[in-house]
mmCIF file of C-alpha atoms in Angstrom:
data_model
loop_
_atom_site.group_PDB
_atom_site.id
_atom_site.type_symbol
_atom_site.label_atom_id
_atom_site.label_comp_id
_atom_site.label_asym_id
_atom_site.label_seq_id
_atom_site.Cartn_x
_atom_site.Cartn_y
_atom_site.Cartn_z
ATOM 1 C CA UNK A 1 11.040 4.235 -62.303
ATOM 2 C CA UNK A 2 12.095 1.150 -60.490
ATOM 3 C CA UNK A 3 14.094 3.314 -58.135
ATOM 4 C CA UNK A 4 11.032 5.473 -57.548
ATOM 5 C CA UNK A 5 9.375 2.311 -56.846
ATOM 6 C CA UNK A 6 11.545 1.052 -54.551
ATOM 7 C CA UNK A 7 12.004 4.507 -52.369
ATOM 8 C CA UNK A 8 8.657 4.822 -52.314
ATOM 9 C CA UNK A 9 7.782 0.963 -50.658
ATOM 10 C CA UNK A 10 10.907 1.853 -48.133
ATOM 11 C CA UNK A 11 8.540 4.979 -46.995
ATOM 12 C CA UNK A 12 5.782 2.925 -46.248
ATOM 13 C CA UNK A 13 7.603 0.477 -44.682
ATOM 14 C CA UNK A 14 9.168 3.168 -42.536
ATOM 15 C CA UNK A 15 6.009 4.588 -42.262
ATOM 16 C CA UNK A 16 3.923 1.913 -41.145
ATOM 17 C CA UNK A 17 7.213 0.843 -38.506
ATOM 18 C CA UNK A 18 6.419 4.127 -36.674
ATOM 19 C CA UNK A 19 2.627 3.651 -36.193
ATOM 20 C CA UNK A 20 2.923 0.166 -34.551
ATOM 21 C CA UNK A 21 2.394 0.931 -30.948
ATOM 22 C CA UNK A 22 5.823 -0.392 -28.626
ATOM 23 C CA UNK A 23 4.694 -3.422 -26.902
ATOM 24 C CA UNK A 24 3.345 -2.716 -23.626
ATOM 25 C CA UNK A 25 5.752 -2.919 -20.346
ATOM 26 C CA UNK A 26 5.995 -5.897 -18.023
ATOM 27 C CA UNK A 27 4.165 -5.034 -15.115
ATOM 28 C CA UNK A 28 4.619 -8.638 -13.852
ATOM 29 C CA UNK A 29 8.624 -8.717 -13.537
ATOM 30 C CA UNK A 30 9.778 -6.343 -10.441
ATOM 31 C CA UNK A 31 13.168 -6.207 -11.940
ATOM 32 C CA UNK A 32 12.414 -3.636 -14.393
ATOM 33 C CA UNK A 33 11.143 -0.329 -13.930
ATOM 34 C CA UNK A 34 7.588 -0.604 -15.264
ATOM 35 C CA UNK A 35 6.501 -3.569 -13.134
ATOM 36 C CA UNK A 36 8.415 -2.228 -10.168
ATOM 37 C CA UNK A 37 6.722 1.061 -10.601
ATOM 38 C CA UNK A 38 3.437 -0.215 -10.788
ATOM 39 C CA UNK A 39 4.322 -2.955 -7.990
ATOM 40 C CA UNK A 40 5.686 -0.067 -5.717
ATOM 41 C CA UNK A 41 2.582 2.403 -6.485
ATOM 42 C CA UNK A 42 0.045 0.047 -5.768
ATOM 43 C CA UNK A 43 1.396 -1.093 -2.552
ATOM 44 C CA UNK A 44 2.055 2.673 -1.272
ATOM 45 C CA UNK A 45 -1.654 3.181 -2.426
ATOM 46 C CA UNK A 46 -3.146 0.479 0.030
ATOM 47 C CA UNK A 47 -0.890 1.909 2.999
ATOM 48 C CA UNK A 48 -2.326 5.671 2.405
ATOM 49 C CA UNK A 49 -5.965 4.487 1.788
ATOM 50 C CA UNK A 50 -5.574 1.337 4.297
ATOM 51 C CA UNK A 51 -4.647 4.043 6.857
ATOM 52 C CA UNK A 52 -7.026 6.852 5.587
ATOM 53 C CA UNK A 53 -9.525 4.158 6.332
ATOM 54 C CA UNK A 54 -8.399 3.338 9.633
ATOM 55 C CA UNK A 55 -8.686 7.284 11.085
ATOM 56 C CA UNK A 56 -12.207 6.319 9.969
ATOM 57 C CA UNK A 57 -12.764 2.903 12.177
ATOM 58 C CA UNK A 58 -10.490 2.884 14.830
ATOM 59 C CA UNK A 59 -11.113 4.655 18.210
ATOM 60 C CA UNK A 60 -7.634 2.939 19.081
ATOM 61 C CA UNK A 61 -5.435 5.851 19.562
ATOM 62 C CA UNK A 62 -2.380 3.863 18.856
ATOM 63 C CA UNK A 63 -3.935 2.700 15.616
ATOM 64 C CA UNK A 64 -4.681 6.225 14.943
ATOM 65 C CA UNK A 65 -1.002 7.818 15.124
ATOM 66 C CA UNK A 66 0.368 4.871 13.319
ATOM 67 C CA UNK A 67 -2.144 5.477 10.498
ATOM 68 C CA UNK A 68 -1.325 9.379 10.661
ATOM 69 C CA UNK A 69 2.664 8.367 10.168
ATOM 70 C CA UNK A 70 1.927 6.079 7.123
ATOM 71 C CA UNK A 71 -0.068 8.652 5.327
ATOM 72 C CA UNK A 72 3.000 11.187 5.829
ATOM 73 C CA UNK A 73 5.309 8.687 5.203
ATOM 74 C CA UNK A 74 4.086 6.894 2.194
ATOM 75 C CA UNK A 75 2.973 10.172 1.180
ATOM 76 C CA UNK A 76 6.267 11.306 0.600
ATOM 77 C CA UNK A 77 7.609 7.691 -0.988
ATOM 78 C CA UNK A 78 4.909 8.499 -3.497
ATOM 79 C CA UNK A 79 6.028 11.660 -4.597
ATOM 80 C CA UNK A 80 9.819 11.025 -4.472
ATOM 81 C CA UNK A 81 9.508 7.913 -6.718
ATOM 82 C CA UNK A 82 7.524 9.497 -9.373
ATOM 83 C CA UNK A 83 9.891 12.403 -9.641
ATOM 84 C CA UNK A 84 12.311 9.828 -10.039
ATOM 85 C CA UNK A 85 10.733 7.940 -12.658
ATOM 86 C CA UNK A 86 9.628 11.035 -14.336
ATOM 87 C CA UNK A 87 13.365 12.139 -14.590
ATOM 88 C CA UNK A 88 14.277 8.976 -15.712
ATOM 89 C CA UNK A 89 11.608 9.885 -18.368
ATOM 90 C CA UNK A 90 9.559 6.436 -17.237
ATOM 91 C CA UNK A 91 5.666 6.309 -18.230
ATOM 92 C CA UNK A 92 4.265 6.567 -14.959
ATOM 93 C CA UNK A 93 2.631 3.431 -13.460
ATOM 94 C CA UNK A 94 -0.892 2.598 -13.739
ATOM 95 C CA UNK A 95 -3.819 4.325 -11.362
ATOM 96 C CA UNK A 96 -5.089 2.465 -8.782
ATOM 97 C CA UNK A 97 -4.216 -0.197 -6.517
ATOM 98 C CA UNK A 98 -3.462 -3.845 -8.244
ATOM 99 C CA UNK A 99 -5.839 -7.096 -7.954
ATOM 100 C CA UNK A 100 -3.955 -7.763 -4.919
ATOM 101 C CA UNK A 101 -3.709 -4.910 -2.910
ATOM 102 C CA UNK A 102 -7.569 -3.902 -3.631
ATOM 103 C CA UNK A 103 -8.663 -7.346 -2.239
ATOM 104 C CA UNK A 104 -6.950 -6.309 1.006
ATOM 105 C CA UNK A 105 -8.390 -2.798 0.890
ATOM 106 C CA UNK A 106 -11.844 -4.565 0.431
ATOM 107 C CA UNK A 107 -11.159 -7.262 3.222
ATOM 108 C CA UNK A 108 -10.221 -3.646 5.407
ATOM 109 C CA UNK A 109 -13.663 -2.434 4.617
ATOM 110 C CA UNK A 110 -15.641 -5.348 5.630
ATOM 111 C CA UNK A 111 -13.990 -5.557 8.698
ATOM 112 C CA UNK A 112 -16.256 -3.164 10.365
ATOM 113 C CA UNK A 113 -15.229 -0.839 12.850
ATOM 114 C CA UNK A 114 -13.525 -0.230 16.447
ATOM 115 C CA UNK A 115 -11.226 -3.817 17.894
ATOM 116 C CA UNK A 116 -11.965 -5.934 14.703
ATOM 117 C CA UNK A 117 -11.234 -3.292 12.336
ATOM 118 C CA UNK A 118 -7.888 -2.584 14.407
ATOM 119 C CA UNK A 119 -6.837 -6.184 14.336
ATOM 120 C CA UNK A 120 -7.338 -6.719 10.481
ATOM 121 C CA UNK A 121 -5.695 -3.305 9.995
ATOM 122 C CA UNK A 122 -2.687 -4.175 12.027
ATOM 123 C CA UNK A 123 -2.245 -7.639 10.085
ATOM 124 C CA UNK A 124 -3.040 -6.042 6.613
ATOM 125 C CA UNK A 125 0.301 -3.684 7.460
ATOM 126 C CA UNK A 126 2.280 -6.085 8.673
ATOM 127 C CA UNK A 127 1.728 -8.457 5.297
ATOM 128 C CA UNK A 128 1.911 -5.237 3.263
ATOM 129 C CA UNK A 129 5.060 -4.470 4.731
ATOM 130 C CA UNK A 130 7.075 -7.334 4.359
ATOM 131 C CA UNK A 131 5.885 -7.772 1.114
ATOM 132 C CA UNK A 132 7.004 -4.066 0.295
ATOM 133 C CA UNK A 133 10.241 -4.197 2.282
ATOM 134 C CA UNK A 134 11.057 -7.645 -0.177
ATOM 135 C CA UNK A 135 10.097 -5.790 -3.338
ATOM 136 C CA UNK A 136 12.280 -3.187 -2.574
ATOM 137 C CA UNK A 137 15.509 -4.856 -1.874
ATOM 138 C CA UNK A 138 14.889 -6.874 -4.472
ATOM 139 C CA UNK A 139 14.851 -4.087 -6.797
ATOM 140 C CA UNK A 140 17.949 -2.422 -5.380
ATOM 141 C CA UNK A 141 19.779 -5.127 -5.784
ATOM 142 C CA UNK A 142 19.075 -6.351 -9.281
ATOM 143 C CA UNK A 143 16.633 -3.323 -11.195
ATOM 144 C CA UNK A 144 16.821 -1.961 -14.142
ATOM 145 C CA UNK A 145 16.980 2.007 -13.449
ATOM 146 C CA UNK A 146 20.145 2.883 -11.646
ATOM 147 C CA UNK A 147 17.791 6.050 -9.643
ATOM 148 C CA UNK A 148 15.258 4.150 -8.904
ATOM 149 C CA UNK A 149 17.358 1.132 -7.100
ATOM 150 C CA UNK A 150 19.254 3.620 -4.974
ATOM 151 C CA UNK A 151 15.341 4.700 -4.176
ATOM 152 C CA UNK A 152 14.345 1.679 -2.980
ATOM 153 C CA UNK A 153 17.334 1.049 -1.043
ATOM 154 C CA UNK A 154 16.192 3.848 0.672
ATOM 155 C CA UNK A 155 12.511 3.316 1.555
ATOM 156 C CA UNK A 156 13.665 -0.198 3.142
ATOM 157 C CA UNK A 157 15.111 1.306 6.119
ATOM 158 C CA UNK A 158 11.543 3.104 6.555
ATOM 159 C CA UNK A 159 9.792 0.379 5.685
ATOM 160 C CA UNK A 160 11.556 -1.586 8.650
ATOM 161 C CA UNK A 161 10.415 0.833 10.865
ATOM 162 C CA UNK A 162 6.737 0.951 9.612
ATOM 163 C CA UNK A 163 6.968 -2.798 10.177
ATOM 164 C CA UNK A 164 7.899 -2.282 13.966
ATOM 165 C CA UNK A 165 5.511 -0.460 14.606
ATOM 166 C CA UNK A 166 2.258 -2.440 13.257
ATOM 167 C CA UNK A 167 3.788 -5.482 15.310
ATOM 168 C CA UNK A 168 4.114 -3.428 18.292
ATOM 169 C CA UNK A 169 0.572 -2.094 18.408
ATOM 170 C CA UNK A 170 -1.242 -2.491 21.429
ATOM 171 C CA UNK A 171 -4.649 -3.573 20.598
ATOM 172 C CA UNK A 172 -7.404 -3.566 23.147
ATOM 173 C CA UNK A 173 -10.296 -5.486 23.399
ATOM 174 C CA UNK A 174 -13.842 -3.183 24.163
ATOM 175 C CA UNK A 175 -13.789 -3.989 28.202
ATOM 176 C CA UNK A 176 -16.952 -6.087 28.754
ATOM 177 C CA UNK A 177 -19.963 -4.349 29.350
ATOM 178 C CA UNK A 178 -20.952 -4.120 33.049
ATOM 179 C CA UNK A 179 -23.034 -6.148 34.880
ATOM 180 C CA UNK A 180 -26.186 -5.549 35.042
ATOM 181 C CA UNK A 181 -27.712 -3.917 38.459
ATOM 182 C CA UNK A 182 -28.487 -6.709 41.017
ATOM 183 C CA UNK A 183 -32.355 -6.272 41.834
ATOM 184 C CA UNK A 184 -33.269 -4.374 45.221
ATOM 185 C CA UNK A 185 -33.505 -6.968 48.008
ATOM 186 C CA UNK A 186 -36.679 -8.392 48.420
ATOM 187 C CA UNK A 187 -37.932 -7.663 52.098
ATOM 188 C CA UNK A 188 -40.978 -9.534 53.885
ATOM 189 C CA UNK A 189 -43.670 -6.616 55.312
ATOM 190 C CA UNK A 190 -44.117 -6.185 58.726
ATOM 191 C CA UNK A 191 -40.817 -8.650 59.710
ATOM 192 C CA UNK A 192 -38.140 -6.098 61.966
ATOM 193 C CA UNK A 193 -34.684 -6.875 62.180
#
């Protein structure tokens, strides 16, 4: 009876070992997979919807073929990553854009629309890409997932040149509006010249 007794508290113990949830993964540390995931997934998120919002305010046709190659671009990153971290049978990062990177999309939106919008958006890619570019090499040197390093190693070269670009935009001001007309000259009646 003892025995039974004894088998039967291992079960439970066993049992109630495989219902306790795993701890949740770091997002905070970039050096493992989860928090890089979510880190790198966020940040491609504000370049597609920084840029989706840009064809939206700019005029700036510059601003506008810049924002066309970061969609593609980051597009792509997107996709190749989570294959990756799907193969490397990863839980797939969090929807949505961080604290962070949704404050920028925000300070995007309030920036209104045509040169102001264009100079906000050309400063929100250059931050987002150096902070991107870091996160990356970072990873590939010292992260977790073997896959996923050699990924990031690969997106900085990209990265680079998305960061080239947004500091080589040529921004316009709106050329001043004209003057107005001068009034008709004011003639005396009767006087010949």
């Amino acid at each position: 009876m003892r025995k039974l007794g004894i088998l039967i508290g291992c079960t439970l113990a066993l049992a109630a070992c495989e219902t306790t949830p795993p701890p949740p993964p770091d997002l905070n540390n970039p050096l493992l997979a989860p928090g890089f995931l979510a880190q790198a997934s966020s940040a491609n998120q504000f370049e597609i919807q920084s840029s989706q919002l840009a064809l939206q305010a700019s005029q700036n046709p510059a601003v506008r073929n810049f924002a066309n190659v970061i969609i593609a671009d980051h597009t792509q990153l997107g996709q190749r990553v989570a294959a990756l971290g799907a193969a490397a049978h990863l839980p797939p990062p969090p929807l949505g854009l961080l604290p962070a990177d949704q404050a920028a999309l925000d300070q995007l939106h309030a920036a209104g629309t045509g040169y102001n919008f264009d100079q906000a958006y050309q400063q929100a890619q250059i931050n987002a890409h150096n902070q991107a570019i870091g996160l990356m090499q970072n990873y590939a040197g010292s992260g977790d997932v073997p896959v996923l390093r050699t990924a990031a190693a690969e997106a900085v070269p990209m990265m680079q040149r998305h960061l080239q670009m947004a500091q080589s935009l040529v921004l316009m001001p709106p050329p001043p509006p004209p003057p107005p007309p001068a009034p008709p000259p004011v003639g005396r009646s009767g006087e010949r010249g």
